[in-house]
mmCIF file of C-alpha atoms in Angstrom:
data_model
loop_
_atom_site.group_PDB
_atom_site.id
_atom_site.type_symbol
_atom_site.label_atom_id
_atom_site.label_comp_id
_atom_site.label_asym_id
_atom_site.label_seq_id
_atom_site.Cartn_x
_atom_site.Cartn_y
_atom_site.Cartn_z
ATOM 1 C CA UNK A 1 -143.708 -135.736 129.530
ATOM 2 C CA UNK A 2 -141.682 -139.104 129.720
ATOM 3 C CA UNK A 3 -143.926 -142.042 130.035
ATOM 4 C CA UNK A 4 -142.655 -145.306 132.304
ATOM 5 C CA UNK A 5 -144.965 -148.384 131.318
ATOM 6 C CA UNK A 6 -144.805 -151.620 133.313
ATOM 7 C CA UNK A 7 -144.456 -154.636 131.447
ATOM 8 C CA UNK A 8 -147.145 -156.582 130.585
ATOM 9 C CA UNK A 9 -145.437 -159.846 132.159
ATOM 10 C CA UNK A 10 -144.791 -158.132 135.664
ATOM 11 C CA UNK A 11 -148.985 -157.144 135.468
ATOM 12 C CA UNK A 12 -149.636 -160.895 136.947
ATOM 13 C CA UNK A 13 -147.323 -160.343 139.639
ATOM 14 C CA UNK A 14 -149.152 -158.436 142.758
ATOM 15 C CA UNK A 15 -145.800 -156.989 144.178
ATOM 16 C CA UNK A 16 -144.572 -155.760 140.736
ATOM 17 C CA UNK A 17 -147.761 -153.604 140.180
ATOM 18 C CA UNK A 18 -147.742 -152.519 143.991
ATOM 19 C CA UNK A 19 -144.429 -151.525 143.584
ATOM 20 C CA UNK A 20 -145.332 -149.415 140.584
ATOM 21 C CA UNK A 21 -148.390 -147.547 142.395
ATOM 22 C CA UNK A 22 -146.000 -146.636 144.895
ATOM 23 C CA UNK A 23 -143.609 -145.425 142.675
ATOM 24 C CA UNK A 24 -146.461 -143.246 141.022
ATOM 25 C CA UNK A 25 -147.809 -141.717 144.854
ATOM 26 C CA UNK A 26 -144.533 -141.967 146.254
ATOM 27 C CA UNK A 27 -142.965 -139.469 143.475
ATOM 28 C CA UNK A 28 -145.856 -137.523 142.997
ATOM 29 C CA UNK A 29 -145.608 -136.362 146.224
ATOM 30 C CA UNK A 30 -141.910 -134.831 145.814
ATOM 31 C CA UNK A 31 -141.504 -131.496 144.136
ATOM 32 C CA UNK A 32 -137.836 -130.763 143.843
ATOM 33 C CA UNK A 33 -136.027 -129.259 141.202
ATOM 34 C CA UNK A 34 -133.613 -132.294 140.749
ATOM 35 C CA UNK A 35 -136.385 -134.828 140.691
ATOM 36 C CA UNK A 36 -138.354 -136.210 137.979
ATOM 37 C CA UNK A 37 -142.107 -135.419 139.253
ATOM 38 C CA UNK A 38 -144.916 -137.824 138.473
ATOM 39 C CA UNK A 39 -147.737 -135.910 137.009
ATOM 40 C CA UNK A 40 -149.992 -138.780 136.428
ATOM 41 C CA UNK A 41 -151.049 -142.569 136.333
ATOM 42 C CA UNK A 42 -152.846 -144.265 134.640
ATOM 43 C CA UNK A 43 -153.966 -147.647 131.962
ATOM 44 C CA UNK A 44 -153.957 -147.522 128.398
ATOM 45 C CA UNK A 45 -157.077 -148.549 126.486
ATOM 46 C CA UNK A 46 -154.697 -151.909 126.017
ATOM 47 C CA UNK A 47 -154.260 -152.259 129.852
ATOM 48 C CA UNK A 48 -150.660 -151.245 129.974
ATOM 49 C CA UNK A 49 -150.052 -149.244 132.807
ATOM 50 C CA UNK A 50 -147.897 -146.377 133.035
ATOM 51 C CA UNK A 51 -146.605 -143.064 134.930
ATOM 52 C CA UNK A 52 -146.096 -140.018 132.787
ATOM 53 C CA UNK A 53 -143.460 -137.989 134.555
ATOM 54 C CA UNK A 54 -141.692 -134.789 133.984
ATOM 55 C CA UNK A 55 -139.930 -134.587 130.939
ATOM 56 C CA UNK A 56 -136.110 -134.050 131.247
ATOM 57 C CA UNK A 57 -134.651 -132.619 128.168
ATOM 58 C CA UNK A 58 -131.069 -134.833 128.311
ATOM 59 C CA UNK A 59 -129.440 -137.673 128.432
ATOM 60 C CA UNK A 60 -128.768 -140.520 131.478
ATOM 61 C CA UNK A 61 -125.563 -140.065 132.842
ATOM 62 C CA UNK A 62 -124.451 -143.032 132.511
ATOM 63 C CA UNK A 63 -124.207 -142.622 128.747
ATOM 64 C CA UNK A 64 -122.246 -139.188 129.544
ATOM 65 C CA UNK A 65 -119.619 -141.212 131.501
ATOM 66 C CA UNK A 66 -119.289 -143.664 128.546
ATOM 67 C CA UNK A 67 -118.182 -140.311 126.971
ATOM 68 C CA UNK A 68 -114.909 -140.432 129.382
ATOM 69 C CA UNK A 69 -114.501 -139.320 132.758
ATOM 70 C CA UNK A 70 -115.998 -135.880 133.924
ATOM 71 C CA UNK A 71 -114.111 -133.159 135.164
ATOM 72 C CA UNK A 72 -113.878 -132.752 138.793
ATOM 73 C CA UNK A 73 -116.149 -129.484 139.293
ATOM 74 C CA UNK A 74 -118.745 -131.322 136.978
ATOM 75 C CA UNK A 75 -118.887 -134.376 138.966
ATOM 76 C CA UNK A 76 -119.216 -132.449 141.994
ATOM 77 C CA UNK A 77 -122.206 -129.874 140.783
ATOM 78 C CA UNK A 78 -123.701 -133.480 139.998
ATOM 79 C CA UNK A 79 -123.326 -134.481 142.854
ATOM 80 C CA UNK A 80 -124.368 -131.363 145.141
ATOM 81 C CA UNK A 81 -127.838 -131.495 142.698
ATOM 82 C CA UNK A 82 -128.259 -135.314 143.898
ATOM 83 C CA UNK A 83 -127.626 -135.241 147.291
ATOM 84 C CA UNK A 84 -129.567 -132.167 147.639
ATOM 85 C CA UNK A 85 -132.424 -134.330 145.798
ATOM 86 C CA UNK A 86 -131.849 -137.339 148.165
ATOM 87 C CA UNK A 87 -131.791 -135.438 151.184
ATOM 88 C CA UNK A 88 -135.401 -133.972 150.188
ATOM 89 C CA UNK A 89 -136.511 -137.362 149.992
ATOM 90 C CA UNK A 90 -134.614 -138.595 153.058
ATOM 91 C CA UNK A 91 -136.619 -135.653 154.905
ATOM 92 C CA UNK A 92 -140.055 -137.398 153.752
ATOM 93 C CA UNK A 93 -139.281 -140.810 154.880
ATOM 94 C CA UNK A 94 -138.046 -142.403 151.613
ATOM 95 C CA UNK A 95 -135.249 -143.909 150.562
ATOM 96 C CA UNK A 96 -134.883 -144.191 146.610
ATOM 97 C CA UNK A 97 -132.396 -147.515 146.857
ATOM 98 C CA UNK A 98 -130.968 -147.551 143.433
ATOM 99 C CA UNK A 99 -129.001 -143.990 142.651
ATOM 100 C CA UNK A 100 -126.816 -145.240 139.837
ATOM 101 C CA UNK A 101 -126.188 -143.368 136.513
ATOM 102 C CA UNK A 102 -128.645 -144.634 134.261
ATOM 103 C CA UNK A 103 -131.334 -143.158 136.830
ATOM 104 C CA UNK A 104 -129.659 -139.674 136.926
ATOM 105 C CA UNK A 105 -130.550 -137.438 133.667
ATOM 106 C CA UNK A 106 -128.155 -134.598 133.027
ATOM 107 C CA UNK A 107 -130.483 -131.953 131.482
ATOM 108 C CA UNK A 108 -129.528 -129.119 129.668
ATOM 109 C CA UNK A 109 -131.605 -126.619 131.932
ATOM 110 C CA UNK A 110 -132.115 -128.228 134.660
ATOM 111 C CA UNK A 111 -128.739 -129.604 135.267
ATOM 112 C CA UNK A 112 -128.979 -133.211 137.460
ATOM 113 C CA UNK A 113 -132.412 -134.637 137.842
ATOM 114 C CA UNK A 114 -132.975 -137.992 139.791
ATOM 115 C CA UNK A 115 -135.358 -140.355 138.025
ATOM 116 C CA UNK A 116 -136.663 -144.467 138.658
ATOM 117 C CA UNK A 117 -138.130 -144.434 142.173
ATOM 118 C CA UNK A 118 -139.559 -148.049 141.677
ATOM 119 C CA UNK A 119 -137.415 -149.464 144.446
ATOM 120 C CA UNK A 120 -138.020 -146.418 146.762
ATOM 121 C CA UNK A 121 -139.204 -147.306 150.122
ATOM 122 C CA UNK A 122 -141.049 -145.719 153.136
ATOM 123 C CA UNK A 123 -138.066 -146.067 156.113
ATOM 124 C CA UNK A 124 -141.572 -146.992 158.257
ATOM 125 C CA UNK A 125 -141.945 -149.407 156.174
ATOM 126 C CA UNK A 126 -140.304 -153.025 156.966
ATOM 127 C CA UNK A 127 -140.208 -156.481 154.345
ATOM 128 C CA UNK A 128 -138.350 -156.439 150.642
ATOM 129 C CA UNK A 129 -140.307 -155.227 147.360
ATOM 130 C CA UNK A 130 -138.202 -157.745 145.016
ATOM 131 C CA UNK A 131 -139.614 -159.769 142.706
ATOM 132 C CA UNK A 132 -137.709 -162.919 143.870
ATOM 133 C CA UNK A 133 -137.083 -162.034 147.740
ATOM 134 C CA UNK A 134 -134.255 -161.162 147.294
ATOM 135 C CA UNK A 135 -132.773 -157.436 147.293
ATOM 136 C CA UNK A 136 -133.182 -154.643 145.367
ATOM 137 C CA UNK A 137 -130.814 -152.560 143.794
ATOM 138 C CA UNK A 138 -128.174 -152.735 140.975
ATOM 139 C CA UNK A 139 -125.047 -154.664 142.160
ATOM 140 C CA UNK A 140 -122.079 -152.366 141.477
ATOM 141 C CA UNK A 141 -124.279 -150.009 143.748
ATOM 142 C CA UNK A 142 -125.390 -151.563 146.479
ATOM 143 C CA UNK A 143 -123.434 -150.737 149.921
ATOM 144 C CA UNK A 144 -121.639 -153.622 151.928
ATOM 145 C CA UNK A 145 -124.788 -153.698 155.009
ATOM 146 C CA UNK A 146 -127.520 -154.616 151.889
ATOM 147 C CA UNK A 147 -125.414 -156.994 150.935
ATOM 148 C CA UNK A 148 -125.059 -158.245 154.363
ATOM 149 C CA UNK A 149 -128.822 -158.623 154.720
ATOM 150 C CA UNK A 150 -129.327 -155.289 156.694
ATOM 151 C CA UNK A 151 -132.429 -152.820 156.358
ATOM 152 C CA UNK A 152 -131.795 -149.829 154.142
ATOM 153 C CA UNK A 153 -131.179 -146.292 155.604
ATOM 154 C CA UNK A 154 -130.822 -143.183 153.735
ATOM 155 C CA UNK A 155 -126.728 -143.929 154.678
ATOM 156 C CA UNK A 156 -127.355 -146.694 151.899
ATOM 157 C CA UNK A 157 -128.276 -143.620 149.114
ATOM 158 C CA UNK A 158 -125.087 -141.981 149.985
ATOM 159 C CA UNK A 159 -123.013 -144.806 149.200
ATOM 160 C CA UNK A 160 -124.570 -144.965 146.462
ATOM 161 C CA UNK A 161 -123.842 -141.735 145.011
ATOM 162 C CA UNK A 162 -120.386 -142.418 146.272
ATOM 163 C CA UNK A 163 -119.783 -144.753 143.923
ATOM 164 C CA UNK A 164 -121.471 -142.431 141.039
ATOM 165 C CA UNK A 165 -119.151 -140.322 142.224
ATOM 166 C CA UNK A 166 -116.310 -142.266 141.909
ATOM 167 C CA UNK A 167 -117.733 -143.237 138.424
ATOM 168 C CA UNK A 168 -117.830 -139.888 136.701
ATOM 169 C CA UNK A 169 -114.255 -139.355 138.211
ATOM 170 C CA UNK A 170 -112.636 -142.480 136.598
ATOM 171 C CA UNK A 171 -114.898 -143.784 134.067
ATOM 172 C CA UNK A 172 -115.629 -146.812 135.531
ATOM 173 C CA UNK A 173 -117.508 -148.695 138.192
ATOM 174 C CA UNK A 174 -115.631 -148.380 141.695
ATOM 175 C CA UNK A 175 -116.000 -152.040 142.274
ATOM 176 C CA UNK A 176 -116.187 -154.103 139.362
ATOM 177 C CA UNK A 177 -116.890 -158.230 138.756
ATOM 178 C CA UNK A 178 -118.448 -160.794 136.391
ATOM 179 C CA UNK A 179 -121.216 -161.503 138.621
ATOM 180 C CA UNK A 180 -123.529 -160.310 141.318
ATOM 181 C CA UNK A 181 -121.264 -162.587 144.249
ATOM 182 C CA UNK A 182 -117.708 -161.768 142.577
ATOM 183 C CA UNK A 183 -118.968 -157.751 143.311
ATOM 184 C CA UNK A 184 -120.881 -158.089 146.697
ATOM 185 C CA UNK A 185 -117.196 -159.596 147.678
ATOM 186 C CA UNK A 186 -115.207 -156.354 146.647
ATOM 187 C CA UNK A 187 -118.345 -154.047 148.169
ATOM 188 C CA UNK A 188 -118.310 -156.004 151.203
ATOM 189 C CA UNK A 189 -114.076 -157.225 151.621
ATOM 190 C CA UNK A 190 -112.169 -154.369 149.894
ATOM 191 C CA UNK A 191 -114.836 -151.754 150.403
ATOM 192 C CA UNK A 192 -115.115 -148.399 153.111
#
């Protein structure tokens, strides 16, 4: 198994642990072969919580793009085993909100598996589940209508794995910046 343990710091904070129990019965409820199932939850003897998951035997993508660009067929296949994953959870009223590389393990067997549902959440659902208030998501990711404020929908996930896809293609981030407003400007002004 892999184990995900929430930091001891984010224990205080009400949202943070809700948002980790959700994680744990959200993904525990999908059984796909190109996502990483929860098996269990629990607390240590030490209070640490954590979510043992389905081990992937691989590494995170993103450290395979650091490698150098991917070949086209090989980006796709990653791509056909991630949307196929996404649409799964689209079909179950979830929405994983943060499908970037370092949440994607390639495995040897089991070719692209989808990991970190900690920002997933139920489309039913309405309100943010950031620490701060603020969004959710990693910033080279996130599509133009988050940044503009706008509720996710699974159309958000898709331009997400656009930009993955554009990633293993070139090597590097499809919109790059310095800071969080210098790439919401290039998502949101030069973007599709």
């Amino acid at each position: 198994v892999a184990l995900k343990v929430l930091k001891p710091a984010l224990i205080a904070d009400e949202s943070a642990f809700q948002r980790f129990v959700r994680e744990a019965q959200t993904v525990a409820s999908l059984f796909h072969p190109h996502i990483a199932t929860v098996l269990d939850m629990g607390e240590s003897k030490e209070g640490r919580y954590f979510i043992a998951m389905r081990y992937i035997d691989g590494e995170s993508l993103d450290k395979v793009i650091a490698a150098g660009a991917l070949k086209w067929d090989v980006a796709l296949k990653i791509t056909e085993q991630i949307a196929s994953a996404l649409e799964f959870a689209h079909g179950r009223g979830l929405i994983h909100r943060d499908v970037k590389p370092s949440n994607i393990i390639v495995g040897k067997e089991e070719g692209a598996v989808l990991t970190d549902f900690g920002l997933v959440k139920a489309m039913q659902q309405s309100g943010s589940m950031s620490l701060t208030g603020g969004m959710l998501g990693t910033p080279y990711y996130i599509p133009p209508e988050i940044w503009l404020g706008k509720e996710a929908t699974p159309a958000a996930d898709l331009y997400e794995l656009a930009c993955v896809l554009a990633e293993m293609l070139t090597g590097k981030v499809l919109f790059p910046g310095d800071t969080s407003p210098a790439v919401m400007t290039r998502h949101v002004m030069i973007g599709p």
